[in-house]
Short mmCIF file of C-alpha atoms and ligand atoms in Angstrom, two decimals:
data_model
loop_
_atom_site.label_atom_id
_atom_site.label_comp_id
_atom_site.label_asym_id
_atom_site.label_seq_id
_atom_site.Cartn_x
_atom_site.Cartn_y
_atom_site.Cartn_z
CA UNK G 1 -3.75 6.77 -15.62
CA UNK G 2 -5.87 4.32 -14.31
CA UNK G 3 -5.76 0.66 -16.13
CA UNK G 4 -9.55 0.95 -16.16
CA UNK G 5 -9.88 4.59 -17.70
CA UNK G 6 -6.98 3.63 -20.48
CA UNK G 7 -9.63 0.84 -21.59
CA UNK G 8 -12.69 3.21 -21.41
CA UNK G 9 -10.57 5.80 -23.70
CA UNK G 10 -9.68 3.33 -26.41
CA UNK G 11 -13.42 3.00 -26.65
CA UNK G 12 -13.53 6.77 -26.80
CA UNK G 13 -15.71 7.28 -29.80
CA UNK G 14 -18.39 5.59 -27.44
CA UNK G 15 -18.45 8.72 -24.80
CA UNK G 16 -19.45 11.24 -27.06
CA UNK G 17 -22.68 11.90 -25.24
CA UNK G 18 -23.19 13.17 -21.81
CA UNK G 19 -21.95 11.05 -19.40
CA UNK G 20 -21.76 10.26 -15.30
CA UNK G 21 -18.78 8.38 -13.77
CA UNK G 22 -19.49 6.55 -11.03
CA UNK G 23 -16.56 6.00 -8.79
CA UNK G 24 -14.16 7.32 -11.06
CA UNK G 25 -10.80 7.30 -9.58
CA UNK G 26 -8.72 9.99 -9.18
CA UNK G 27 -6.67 10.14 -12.46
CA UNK G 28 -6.83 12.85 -15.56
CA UNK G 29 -9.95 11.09 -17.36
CA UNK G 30 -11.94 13.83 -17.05
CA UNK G 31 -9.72 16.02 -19.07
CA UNK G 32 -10.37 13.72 -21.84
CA UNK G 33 -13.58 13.51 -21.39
CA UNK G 34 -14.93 16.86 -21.30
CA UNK G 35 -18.62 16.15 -21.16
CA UNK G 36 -18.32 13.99 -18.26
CA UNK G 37 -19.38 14.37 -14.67
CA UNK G 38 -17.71 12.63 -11.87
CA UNK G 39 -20.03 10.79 -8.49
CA UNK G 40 -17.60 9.91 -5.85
CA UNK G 41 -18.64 8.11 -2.30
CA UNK G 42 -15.07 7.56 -1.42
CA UNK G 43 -13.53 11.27 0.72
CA UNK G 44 -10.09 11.09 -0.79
CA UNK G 45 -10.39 10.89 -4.42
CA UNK G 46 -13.05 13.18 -4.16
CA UNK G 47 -10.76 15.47 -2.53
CA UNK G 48 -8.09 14.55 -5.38
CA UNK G 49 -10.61 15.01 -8.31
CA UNK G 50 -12.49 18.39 -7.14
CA UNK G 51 -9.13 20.25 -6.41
CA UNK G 52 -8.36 19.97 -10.62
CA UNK G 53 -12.10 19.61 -11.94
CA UNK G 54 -14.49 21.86 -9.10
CA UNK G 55 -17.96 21.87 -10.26
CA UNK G 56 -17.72 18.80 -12.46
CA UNK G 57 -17.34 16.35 -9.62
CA UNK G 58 -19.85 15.47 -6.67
CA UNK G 59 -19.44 13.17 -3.40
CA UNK G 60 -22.13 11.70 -1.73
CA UNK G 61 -24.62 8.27 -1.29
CA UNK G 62 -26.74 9.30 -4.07
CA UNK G 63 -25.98 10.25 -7.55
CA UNK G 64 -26.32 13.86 -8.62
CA UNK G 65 -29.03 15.29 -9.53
CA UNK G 66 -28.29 16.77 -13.11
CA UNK G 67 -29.21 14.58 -16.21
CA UNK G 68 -27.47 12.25 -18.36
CA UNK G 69 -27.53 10.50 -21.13
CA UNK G 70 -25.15 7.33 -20.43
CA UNK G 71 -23.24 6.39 -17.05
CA UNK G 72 -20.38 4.00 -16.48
CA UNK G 73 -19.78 1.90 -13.47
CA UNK G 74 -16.61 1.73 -11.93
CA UNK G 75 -16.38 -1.61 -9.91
CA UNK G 76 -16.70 -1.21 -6.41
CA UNK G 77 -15.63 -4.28 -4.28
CA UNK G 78 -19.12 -5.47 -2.94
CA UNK G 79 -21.37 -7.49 -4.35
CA UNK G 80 -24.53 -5.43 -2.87
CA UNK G 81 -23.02 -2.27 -3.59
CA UNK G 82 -22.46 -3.50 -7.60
CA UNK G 83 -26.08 -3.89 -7.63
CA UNK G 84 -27.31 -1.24 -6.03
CA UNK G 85 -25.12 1.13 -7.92
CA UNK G 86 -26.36 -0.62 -11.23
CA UNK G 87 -30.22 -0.13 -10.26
CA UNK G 88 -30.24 2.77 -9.42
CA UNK G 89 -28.21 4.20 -12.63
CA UNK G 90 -30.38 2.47 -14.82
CA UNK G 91 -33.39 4.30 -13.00
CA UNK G 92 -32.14 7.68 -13.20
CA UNK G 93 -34.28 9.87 -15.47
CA UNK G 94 -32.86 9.99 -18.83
CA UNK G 95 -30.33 7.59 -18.76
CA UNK G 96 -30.10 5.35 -21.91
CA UNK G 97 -27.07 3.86 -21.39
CA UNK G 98 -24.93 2.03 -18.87
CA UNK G 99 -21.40 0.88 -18.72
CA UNK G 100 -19.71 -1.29 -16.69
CA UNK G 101 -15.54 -1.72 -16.48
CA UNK G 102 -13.49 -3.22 -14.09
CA UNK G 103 -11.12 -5.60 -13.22
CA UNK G 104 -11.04 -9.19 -13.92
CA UNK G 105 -9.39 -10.01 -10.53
CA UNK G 106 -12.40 -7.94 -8.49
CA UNK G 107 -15.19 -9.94 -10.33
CA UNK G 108 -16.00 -8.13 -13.39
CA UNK G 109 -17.60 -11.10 -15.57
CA UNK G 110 -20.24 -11.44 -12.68
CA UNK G 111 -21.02 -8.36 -12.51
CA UNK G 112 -21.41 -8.06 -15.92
CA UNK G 113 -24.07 -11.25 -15.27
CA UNK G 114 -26.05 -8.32 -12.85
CA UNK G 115 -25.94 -5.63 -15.79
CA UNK G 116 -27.20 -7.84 -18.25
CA UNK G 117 -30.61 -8.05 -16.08
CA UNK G 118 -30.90 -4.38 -17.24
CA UNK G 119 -31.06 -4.73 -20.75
CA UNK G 120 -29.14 -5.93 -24.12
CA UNK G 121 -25.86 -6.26 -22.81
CA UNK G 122 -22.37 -6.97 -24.50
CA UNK G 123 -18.59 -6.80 -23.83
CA UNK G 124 -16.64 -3.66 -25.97
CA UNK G 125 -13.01 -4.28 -24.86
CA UNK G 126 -10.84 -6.40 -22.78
CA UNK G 127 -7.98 -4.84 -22.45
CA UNK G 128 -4.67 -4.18 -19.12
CA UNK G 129 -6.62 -6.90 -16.85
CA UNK G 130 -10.00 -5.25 -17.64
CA UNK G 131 -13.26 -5.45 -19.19
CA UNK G 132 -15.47 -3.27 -20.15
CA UNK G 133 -19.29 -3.75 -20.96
CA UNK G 134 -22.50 -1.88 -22.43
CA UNK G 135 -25.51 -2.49 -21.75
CA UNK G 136 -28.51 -0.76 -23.50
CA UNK G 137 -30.81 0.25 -20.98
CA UNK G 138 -35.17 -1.22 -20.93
CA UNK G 139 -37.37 1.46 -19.43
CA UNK G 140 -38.81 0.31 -16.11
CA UNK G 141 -36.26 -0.24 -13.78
CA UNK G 142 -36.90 1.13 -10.39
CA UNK G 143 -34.47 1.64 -7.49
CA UNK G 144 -34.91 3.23 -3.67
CA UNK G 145 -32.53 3.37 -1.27
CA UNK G 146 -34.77 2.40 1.72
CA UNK G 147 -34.96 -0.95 0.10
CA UNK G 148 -31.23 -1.40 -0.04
CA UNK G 149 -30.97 -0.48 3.57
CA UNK G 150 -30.73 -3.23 5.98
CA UNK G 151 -31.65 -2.87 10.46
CA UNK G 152 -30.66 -5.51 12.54
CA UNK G 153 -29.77 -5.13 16.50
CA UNK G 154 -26.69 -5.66 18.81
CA UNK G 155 -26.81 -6.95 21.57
CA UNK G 156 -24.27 -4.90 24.48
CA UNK G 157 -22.19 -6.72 26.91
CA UNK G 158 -23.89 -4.27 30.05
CA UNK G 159 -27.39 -5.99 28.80
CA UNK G 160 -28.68 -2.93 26.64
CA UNK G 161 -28.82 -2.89 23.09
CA UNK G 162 -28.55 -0.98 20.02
CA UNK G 163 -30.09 -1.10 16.24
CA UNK G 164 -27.90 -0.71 13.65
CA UNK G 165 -28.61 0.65 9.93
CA UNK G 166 -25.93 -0.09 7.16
CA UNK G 167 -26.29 1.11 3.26
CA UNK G 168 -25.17 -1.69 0.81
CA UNK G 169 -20.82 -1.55 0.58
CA UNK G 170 -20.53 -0.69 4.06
CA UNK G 171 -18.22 -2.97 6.08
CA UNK G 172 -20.04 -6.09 7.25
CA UNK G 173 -23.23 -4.90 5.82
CA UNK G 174 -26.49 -6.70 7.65
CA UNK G 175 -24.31 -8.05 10.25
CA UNK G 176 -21.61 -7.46 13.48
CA UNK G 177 -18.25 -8.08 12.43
CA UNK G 178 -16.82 -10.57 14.77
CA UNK G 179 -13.54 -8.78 15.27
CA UNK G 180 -15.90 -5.64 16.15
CA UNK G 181 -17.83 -8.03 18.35
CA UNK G 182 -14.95 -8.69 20.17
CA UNK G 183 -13.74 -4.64 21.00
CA UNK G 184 -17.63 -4.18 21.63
CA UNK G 185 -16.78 -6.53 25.05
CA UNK G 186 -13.60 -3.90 26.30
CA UNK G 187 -15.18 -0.81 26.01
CA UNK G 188 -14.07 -0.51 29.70
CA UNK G 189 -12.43 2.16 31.73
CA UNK G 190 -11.90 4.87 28.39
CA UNK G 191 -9.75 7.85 30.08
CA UNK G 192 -12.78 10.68 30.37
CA UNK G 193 -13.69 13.34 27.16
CA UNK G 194 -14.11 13.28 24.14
CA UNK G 195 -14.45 9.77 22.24
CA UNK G 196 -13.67 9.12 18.20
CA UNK G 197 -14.49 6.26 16.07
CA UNK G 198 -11.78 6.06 13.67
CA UNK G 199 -13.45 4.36 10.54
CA UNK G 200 -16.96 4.42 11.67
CA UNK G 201 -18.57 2.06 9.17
CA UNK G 202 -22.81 1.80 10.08
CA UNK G 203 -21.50 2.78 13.21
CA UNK G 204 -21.89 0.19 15.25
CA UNK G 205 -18.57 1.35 17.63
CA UNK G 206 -19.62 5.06 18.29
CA UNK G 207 -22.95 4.52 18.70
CA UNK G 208 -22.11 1.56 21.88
CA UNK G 209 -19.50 4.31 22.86
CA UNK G 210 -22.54 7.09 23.46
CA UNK G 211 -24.61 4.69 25.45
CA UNK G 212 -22.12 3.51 27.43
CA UNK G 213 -19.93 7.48 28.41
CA UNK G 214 -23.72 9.21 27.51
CA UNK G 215 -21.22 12.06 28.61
CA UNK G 216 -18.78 12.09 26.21
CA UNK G 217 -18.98 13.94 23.59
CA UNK G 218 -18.69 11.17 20.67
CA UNK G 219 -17.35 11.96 16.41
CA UNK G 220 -17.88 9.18 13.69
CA UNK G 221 -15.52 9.55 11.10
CA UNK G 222 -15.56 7.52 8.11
CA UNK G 223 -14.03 8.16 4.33
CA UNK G 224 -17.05 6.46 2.52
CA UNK G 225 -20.02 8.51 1.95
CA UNK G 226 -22.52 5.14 2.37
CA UNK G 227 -20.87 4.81 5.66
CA UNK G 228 -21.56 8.59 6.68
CA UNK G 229 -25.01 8.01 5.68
CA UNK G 230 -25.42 4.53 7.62
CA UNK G 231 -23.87 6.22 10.79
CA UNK G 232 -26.13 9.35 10.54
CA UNK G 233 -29.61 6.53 10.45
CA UNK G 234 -27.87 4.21 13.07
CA UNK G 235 -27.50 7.24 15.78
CA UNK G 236 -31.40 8.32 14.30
CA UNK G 237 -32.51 5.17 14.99
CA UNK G 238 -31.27 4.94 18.48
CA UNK G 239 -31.96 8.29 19.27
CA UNK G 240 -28.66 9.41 20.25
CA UNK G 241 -26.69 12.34 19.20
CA UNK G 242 -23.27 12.50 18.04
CA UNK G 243 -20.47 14.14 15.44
CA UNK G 244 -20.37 12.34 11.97
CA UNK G 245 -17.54 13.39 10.32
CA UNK G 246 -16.51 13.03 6.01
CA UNK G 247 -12.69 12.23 6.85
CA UNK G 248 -10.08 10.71 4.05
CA UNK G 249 -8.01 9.82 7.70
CA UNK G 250 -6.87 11.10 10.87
CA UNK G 251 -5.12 13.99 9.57
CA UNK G 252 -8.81 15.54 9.62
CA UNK G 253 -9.38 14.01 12.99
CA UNK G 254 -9.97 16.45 16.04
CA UNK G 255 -7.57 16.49 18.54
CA UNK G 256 -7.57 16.68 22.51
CA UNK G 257 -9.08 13.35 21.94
CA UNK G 258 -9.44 11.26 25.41
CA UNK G 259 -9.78 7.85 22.85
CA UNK G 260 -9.69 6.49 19.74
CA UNK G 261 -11.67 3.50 19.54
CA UNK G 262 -11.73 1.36 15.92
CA UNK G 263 -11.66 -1.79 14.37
CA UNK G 264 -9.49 -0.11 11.54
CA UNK G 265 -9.79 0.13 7.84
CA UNK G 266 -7.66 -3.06 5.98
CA UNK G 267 -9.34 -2.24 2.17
CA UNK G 268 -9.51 0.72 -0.14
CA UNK G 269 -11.59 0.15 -2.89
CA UNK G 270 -10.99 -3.67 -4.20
CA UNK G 271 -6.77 -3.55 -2.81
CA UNK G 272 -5.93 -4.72 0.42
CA UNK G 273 -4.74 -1.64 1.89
CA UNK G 274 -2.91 -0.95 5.42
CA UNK G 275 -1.90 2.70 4.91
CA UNK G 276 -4.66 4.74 6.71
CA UNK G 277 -4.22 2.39 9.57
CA UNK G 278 -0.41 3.04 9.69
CA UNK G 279 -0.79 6.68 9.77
CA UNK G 280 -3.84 6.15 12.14
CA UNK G 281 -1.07 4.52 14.68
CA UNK G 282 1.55 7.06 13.49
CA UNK G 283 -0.54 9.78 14.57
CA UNK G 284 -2.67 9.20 17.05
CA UNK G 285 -0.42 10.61 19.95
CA UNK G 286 -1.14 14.13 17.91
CA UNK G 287 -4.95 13.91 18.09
CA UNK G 288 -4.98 12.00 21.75
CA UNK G 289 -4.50 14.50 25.06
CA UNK G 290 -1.90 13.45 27.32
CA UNK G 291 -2.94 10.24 28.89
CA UNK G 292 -5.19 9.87 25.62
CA UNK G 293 -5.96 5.76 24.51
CA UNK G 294 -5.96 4.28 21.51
CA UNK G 295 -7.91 1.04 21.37
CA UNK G 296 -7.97 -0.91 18.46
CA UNK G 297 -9.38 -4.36 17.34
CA UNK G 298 -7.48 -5.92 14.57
CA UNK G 299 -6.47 -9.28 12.83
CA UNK G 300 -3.32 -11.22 15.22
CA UNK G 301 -1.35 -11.56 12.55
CA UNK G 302 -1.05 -7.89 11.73
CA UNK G 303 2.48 -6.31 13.16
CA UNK G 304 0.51 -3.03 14.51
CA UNK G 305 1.97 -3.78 18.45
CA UNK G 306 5.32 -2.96 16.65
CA UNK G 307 4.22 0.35 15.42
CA UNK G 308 1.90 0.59 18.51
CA UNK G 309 4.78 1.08 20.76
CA UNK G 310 7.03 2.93 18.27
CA UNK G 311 4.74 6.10 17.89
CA UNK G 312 2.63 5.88 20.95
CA UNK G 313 3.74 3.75 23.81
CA UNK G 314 3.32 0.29 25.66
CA UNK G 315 0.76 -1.87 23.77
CA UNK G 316 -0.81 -3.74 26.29
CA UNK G 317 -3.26 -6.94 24.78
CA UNK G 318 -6.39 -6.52 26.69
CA UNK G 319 -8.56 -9.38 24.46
CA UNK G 320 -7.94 -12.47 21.79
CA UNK G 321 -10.27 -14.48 20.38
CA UNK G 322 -11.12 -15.84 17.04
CA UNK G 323 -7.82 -14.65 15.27
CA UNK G 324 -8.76 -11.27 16.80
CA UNK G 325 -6.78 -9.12 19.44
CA UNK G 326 -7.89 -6.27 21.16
CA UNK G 327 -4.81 -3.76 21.76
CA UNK G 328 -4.79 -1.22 23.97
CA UNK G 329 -1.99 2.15 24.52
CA UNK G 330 -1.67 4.88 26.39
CA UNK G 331 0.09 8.70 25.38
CA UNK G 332 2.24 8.95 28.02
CA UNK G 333 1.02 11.69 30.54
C1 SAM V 1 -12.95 -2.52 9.23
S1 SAM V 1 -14.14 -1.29 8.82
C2 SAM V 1 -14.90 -1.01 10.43
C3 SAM V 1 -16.27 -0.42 10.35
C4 SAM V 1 -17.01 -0.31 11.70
N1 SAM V 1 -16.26 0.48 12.65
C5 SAM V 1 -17.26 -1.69 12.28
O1 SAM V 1 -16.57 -2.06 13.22
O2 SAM V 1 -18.15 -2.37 11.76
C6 SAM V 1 -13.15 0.13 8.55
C7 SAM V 1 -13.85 1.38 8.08
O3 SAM V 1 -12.84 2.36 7.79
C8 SAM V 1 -13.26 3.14 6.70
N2 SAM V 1 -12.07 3.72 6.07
C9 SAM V 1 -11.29 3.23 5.08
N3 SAM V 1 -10.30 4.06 4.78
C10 SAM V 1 -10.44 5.15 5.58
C11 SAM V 1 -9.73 6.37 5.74
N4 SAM V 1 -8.67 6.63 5.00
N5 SAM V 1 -10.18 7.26 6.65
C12 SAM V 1 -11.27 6.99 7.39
N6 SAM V 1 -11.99 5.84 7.30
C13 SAM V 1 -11.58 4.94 6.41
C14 SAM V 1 -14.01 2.18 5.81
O4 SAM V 1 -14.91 2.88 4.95
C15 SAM V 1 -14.71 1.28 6.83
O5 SAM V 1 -16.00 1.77 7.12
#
C-alpha cells in the first residue's frame, strides 16, 4: 500500500465519517475505508481503482457531485494545482473537514502553510516520509474554476497565432514550454493523414498542428483530466475542431497514424518518470502507417535516439537549442 494511505490508516479512527479522496492512488485503501469515495484526474489509476471499486470512484477536473462530510488531499506535484484543489474542497457544500497528506520530499510542510489559510489547522501524524494534516474548515470559502484558468497567446513560426487555455497542474501552466517552443519551429513537411499529439497538455502542439495541415484530421491525447479539459477550451478558443482523447498511453492511441508529434511526458505524479515515453517509442511503429513519423522534442541528455532507432528506425536530429533536440524517424515504408 501506498506510504501515504498506511499513515492516513493509523489515523483511522479519524475517517469514520463520509469521506472524498482526492487523488487517491491506486492501492486497496478503499477497502478499508468503506465510506469513502475516490476523485481521480489522472487516466491510469482511475482505470486501476474503478476495475476493483466501480461506482465508488470518479475521474474528471471537478470533484463529484455527491456530498461529504470531510475530504483528504493527496499531494499533487504543483503548486497551483495544491491550491486550487484545496479551495475548491473547502467550498464544496457540506464539507467540514479537510485533510492534507503527502510527502515530505514533494513539499508537504508548505502546503500545509496553504491549508492553514482555510481554517484551524494542525499536523496528526508523521509517519514513512509523510505528513499528514487537518484542518477544520471556516464557512466562506469560495472557489471557480474560471478563475484558476489562465489565456495567454503563441506566437507561430508561419506568422499566425494561437491562444492557449491551461487549468492549474497542467504542464507549463500560463506559459510555452521552451522545449515545446522549439518543436513548434519543425512542424515541417509531416507525411499526409491523420496527426496525434501524444501527451497533449493545454494543447498547445495539436492545436498549431490543425492550423498548419487544416486537413488533417488531428487527436489530443492526454492522461490528466485538467489537461483534457485545457485542450477541449484551447481548440474552443481558437475555433478549431479536433479529437481529445482520455488516454493512460499509446496503447489507447489510434493507429494508421501519418505522425506523432509530442514533447513527451518525463513526470507522473511528483516521480520523475520515463516509462510512458519508452513505450511511446516502443510502439509507435504499431500506431504509425507505413512511412508514418514520429517527431519528438525532448531534453539532449535523454538516450531516446538509442531506442529511437531500435523500435522504429533512423533518428535523424532535425533541431537543438537550449538543451533541447528535436528528433525526427520514419516507419520504414
Ligand atoms: C511534457 S508535457 C507536454 C504537454 C504539451 N504537449 C506541451 O508541449 O506543452 C507531457 C504531457 O504528457 C501527459 N502524460 C503523462 N503521462 C502520460 C501517459 N501515460 N499517457 C498520456 N499522456 C501522459 C502529461 O499529463 C503532460 O500533459
Amino acid at each position: 500500500m501506498d506510504p501515504k494511505s498506511q499513515v492516513l490508516l493509523r489515523q483511522a479512527e479519524y475517517f469514520t465519517r463520509t469521506l472524498l479522496l482526492a487523488g487517491a492512488p491506486a492501492d486497496e485503501l478503499l477497502s478499508e475505508l468503506a465510506q469513502a469515495q475516490a476523485w481521480c484526474w489522472l487516466a491510469d489509476d482511475y482505470a486501476a481503482l474503478q476495475s476493483r471499486y466501480a461506482d465508488r470512484v470518479s475521474f474528471s477536473h471537478q470533484p463529484p457531485a455527491a456530498e461529504t462530510e470531510d475530504a483528504v488531499l493527496f499531494l499533487p506535484k504543483s503548486r497551483e494545482l495544491t491550491e486550487f484543489l484545496l479551495q475548491t474542497l473547502a467550498s464544496l457544500p457540506g464539507m467540514q473537514r479537510l485533510f492534507l497528506v503527502g510527502e515530505k520530499k514533494a513539499g508537504i510542510e508548505r502546503a500545509a502553510r496553504q491549508l492553514a489559510k482555510l481554517g484551524k489547522t494542525w499536523k496528526l501524524d508523521s509517519a514513512r516520509h509523510c505528513q499528514l494534516w487537518l484542518c477544520e474548515l471556516d464557512p466562506g470559502t469560495t472557489s471557480a474554476l474560471k478563475q484558476w484558468q489562465q489565456t495567454f497567446t503563441v506566437s507561430l513560426p508561419e506568422g499566425s497565432s494561437v491562444q492557449l487555455c491551461s487549468l492549474p497542474g497542467v504542464f507549463s501552466h500560463g506559459r510555452l514550454d521552451a522545449g515545446t517552443a522549439l518543436l513548434l519551429e519543425h512542424l515541417e513537411g509531416l507525411p499526409s493523414g491523420d496527426l496525434l499529439d501524444f501527451g497533449c497538455g493545454a494543447g498547445v502542439i495539436g492545436t498549431a498542428l490543425k492550423v498548419r495541415y487544416p486537413k488533417s484530421n488531428v487527436s489530443l491525447l492526454d492522461v490528466d483530466a485538467f489537461a483534457i479539459e485545457s485542450s477541449k477550451r484551447t481548440l474552443e478558443l481558437n475555433g478549431l475542431e479536433a479529437e481529445v482523447l482520455v488516454c493512460s498511453g499509446i496503447a489507447d492511441a489510434p493507429r494508421q497514424l501519418a505522425a506523432i508529434v509530442t514533447n513527451p511526458p518525463f513526470h507522473k505524479g511528483v516521480q520523475t518518470h520515463y516509462q510512458a515515453t519508452e513505450e511511446l517509442i516502443r510502439q509507435a511503429a504499431v500506431h504509425l502507417q507505413p512511412g508514418g513519423e514520429l517527431r519528438l522534442v525532448a531534453n539532449s541528455f535523454l538516450r531516446y535516439p538509442e531506442l529511437i532507432e531500435k523500435h522504429l528506425g533512423k533518428c535523424r536530429v532535425l533541431a537543438e537549442r537550449n538543451g533541447f533536440r528535436v528528433y525526427s524517424a520514419k516507419r520504414a515504408g
